PDB file of C-alpha atoms in Angstrom:
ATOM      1  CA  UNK A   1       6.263  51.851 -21.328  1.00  0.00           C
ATOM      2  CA  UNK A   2       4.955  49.632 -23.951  1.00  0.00           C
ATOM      3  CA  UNK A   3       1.310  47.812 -23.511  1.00  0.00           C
ATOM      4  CA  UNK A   4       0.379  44.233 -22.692  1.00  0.00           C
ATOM      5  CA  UNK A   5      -0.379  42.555 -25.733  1.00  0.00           C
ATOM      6  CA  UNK A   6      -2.914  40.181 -26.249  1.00  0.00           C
ATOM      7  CA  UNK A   7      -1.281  36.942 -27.340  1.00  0.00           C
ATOM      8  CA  UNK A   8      -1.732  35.422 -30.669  1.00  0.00           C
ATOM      9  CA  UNK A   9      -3.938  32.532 -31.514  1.00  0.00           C
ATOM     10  CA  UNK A  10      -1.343  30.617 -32.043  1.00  0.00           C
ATOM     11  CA  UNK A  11       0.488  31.047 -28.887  1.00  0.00           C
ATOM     12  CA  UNK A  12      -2.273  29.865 -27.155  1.00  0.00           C
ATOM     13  CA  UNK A  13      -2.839  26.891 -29.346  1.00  0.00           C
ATOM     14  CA  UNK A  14       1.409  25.679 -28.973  1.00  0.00           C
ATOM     15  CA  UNK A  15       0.718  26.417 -25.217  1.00  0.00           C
ATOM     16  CA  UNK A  16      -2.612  24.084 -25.191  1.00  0.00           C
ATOM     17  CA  UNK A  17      -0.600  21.425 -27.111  1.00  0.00           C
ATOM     18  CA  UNK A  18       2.514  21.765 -24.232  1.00  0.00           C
ATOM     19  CA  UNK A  19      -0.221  21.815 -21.642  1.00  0.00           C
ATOM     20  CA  UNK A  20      -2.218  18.568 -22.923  1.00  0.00           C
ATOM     21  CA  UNK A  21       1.447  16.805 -23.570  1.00  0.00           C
ATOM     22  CA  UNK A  22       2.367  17.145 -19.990  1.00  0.00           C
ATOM     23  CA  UNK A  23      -0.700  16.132 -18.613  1.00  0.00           C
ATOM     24  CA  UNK A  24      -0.688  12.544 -21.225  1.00  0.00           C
ATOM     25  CA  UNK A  25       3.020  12.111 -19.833  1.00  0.00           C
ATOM     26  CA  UNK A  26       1.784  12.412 -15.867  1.00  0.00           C
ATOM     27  CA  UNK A  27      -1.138  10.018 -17.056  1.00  0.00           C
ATOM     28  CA  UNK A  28       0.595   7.673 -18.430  1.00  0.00           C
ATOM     29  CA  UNK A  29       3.709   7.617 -15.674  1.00  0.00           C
ATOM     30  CA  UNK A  30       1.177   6.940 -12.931  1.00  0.00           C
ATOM     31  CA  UNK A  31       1.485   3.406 -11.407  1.00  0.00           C
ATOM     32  CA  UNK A  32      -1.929   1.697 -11.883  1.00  0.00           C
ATOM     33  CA  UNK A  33      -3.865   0.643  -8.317  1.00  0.00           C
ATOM     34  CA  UNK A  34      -3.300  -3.181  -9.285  1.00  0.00           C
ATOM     35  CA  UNK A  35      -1.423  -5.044 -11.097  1.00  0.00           C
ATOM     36  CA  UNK A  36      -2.285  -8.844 -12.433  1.00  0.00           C
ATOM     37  CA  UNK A  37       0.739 -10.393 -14.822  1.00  0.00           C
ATOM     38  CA  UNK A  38       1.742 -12.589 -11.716  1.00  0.00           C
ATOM     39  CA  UNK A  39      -0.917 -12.102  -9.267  1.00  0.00           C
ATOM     40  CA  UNK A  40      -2.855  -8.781  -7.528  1.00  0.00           C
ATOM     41  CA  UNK A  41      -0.371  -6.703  -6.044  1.00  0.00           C
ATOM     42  CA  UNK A  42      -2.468  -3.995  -4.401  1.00  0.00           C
ATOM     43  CA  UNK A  43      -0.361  -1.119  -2.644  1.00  0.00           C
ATOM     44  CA  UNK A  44      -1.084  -0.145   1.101  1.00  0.00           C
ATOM     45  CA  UNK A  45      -3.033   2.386   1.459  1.00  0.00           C
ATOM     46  CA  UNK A  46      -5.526   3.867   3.990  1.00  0.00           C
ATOM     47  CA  UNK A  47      -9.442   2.275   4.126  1.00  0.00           C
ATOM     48  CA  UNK A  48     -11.075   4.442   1.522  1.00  0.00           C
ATOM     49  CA  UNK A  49     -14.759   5.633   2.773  1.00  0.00           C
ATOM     50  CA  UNK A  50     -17.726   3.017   2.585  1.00  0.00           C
ATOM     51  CA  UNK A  51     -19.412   2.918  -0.609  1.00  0.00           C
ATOM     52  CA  UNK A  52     -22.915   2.898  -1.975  1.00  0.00           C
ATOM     53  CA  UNK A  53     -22.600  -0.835  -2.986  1.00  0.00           C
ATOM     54  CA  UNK A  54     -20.567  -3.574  -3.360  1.00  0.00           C
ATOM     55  CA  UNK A  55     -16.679  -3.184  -1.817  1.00  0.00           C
ATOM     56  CA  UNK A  56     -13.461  -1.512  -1.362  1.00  0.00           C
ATOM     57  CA  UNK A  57     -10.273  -4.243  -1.350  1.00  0.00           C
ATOM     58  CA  UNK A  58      -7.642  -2.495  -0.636  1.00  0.00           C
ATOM     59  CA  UNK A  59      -3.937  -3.405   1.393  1.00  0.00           C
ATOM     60  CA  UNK A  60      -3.238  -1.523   4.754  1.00  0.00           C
ATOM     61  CA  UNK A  61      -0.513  -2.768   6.681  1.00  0.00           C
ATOM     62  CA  UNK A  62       0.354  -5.504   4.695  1.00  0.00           C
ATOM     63  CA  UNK A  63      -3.108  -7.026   5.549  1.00  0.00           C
ATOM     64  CA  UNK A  64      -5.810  -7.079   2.388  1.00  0.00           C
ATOM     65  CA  UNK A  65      -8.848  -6.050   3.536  1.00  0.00           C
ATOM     66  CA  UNK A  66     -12.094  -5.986   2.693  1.00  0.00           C
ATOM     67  CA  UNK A  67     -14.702  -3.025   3.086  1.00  0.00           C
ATOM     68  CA  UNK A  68     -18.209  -3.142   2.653  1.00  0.00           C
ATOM     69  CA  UNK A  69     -21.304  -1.372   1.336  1.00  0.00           C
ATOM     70  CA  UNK A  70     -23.036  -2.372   4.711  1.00  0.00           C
ATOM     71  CA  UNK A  71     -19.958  -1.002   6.620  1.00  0.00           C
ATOM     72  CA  UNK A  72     -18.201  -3.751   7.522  1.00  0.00           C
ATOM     73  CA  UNK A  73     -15.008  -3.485   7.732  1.00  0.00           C
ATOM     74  CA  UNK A  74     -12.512  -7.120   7.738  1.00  0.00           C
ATOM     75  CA  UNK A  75      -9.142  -8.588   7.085  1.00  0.00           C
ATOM     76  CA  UNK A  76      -9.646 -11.333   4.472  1.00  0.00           C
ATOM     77  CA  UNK A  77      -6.040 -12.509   5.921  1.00  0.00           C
ATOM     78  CA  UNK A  78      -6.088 -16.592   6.845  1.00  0.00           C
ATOM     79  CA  UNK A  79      -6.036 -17.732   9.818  1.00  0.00           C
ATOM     80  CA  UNK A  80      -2.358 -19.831  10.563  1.00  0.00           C
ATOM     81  CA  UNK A  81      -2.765 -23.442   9.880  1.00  0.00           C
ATOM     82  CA  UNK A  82      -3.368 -24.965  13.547  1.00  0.00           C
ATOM     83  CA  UNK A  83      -1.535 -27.801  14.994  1.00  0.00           C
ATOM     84  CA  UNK A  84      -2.462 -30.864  15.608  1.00  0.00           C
ATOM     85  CA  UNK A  85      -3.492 -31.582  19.234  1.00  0.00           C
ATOM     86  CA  UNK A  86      -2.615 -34.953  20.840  1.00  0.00           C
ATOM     87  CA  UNK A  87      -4.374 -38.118  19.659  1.00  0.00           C
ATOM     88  CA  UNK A  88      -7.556 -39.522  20.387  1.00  0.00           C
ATOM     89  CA  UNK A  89      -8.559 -42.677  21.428  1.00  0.00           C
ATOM     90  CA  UNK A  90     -11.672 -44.580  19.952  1.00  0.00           C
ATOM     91  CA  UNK A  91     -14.454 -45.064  21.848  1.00  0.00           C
ATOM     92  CA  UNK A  92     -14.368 -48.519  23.600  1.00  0.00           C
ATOM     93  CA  UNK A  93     -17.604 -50.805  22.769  1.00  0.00           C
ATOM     94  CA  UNK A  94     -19.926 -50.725  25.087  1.00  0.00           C
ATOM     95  CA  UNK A  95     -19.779 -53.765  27.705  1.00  0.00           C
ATOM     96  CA  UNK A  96     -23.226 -53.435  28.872  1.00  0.00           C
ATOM     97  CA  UNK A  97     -26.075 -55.544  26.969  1.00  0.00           C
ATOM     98  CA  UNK A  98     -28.391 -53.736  24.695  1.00  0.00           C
ATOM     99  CA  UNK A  99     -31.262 -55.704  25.886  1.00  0.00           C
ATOM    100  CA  UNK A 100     -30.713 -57.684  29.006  1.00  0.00           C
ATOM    101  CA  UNK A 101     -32.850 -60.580  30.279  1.00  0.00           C
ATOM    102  CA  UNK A 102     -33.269 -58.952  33.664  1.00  0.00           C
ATOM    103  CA  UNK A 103     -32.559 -55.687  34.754  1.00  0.00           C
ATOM    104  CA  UNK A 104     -30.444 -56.361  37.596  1.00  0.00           C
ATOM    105  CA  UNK A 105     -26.903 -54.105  39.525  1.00  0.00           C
ATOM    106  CA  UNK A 106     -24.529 -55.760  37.322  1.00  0.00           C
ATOM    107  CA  UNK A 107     -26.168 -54.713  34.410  1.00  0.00           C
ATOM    108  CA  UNK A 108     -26.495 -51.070  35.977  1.00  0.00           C
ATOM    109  CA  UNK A 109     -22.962 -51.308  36.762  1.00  0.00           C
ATOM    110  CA  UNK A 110     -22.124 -52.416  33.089  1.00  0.00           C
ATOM    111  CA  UNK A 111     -24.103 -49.064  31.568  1.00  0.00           C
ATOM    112  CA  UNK A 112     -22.276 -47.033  34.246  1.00  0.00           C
ATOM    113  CA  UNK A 113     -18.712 -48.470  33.583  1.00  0.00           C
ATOM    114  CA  UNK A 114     -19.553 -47.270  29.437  1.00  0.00           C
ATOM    115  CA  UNK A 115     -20.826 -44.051  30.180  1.00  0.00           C
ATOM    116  CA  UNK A 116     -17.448 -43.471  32.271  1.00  0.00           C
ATOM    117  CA  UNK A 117     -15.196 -44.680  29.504  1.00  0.00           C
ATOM    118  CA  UNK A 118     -17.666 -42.808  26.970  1.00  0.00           C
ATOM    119  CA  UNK A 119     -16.780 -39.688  29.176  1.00  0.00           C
ATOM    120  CA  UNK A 120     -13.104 -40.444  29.452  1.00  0.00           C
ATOM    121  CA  UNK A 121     -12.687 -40.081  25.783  1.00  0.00           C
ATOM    122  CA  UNK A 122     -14.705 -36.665  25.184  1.00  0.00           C
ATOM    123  CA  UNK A 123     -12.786 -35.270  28.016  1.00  0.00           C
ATOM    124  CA  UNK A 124      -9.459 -36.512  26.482  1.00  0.00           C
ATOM    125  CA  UNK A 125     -11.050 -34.794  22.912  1.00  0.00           C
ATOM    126  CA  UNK A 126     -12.008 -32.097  24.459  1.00  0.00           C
ATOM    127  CA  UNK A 127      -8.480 -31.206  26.361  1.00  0.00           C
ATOM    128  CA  UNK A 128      -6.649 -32.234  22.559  1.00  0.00           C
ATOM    129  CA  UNK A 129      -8.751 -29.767  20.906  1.00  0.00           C
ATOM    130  CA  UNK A 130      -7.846 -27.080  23.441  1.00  0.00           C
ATOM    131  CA  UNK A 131      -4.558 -27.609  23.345  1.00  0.00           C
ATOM    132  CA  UNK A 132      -4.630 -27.071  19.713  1.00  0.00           C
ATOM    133  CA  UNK A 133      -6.235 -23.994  19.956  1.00  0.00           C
ATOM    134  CA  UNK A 134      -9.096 -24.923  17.551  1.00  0.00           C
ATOM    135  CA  UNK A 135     -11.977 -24.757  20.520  1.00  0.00           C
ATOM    136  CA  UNK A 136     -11.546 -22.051  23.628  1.00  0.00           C
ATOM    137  CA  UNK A 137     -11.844 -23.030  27.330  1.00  0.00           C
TER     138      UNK A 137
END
C-alpha cells in the first residue's frame, strides 16, 4: 500500500486560486441590502438587535421601520390621509355690547345668548372633528 504524499506547492497554490475564485463569484452574486437607481428598496427582514448608536432601517412586513440606539423600536409608515369631517360654521358676532351704558338683564341676557351660540359652534367643531377621526372621544 503506497504512502500519502504530501502535495506539491503548486497544488496548493491552483487550489488557493479555485478557492479565492469561488468565494469572488459568491461575493459578487450576493444581492446588496439596498438598492437606490429608482428609490430604496430595502428587503423584509427580521429587526436586527439595537445598536450602540444611531439606527437600524430595515423592512419587516412590508412596514419600514425604524430602530434605535435608545431602543426604540417604530414604524416610520404614514398615517392614511383623514377625511374631512362635516363643515363648520363661523362664529356669529357677538350681539351683546362691549361696553354698555348700564348693566342691566337685557344686557345679561345678550352675553348669555353669545356664549350659547359661541358654545353651539365648538360643540358642532368638536363632533366634525370626531367624526373625522382626527381628535378621540
Amino acid at each position: 500500500m503506497p504512502l500519502p504524499q504530501p502535495e506539491d506547492v503548486m497544488d496548493r497554490i491552483r487550489a488557493l486560486e479555485q478557492a479565492v475564485r469561488e468565494l469572488r463569484s459568491s461575493v459578487t452574486n450576493q444581492g446588496g441590502f439596498t438598492e437606490a437607481s429608482q428609490g430604496w428598496k430595502i428587503p423584509n427582514q427580521t429587526l436586527p438587535s439595537t445598536p450602540d448608536s444611531g439606527g437600524h432601517l430595515t423592512a419587516n412586513g412590508d412596514e419600514p421601520m425604524w430602530s434605535g440606539a435608545d431602543g426604540s423600536v417604530y414604524s416610520l409608515k404614514p398615517s392614511p390621509p383623514f377625511t374631512p369631517g362635516a363643515a363648520v360654521a363661523s362664529p356669529p358676532v357677538f350681539t351683546s355690547p362691549s361696553s354698555p351704558p348700564e348693566v342691566t338683564v337685557s344686557v345679561y341676557q345678550d352675553l348669555r345668548n353669545d356664549a350659547q351660540l359661541a358654545r353651539g359652534v365648538l360643540v358642532t367643531l368638536l363632533q366634525s372633528l370626531r367624526a373625522a377621526n382626527i381628535i378621540n372621544s
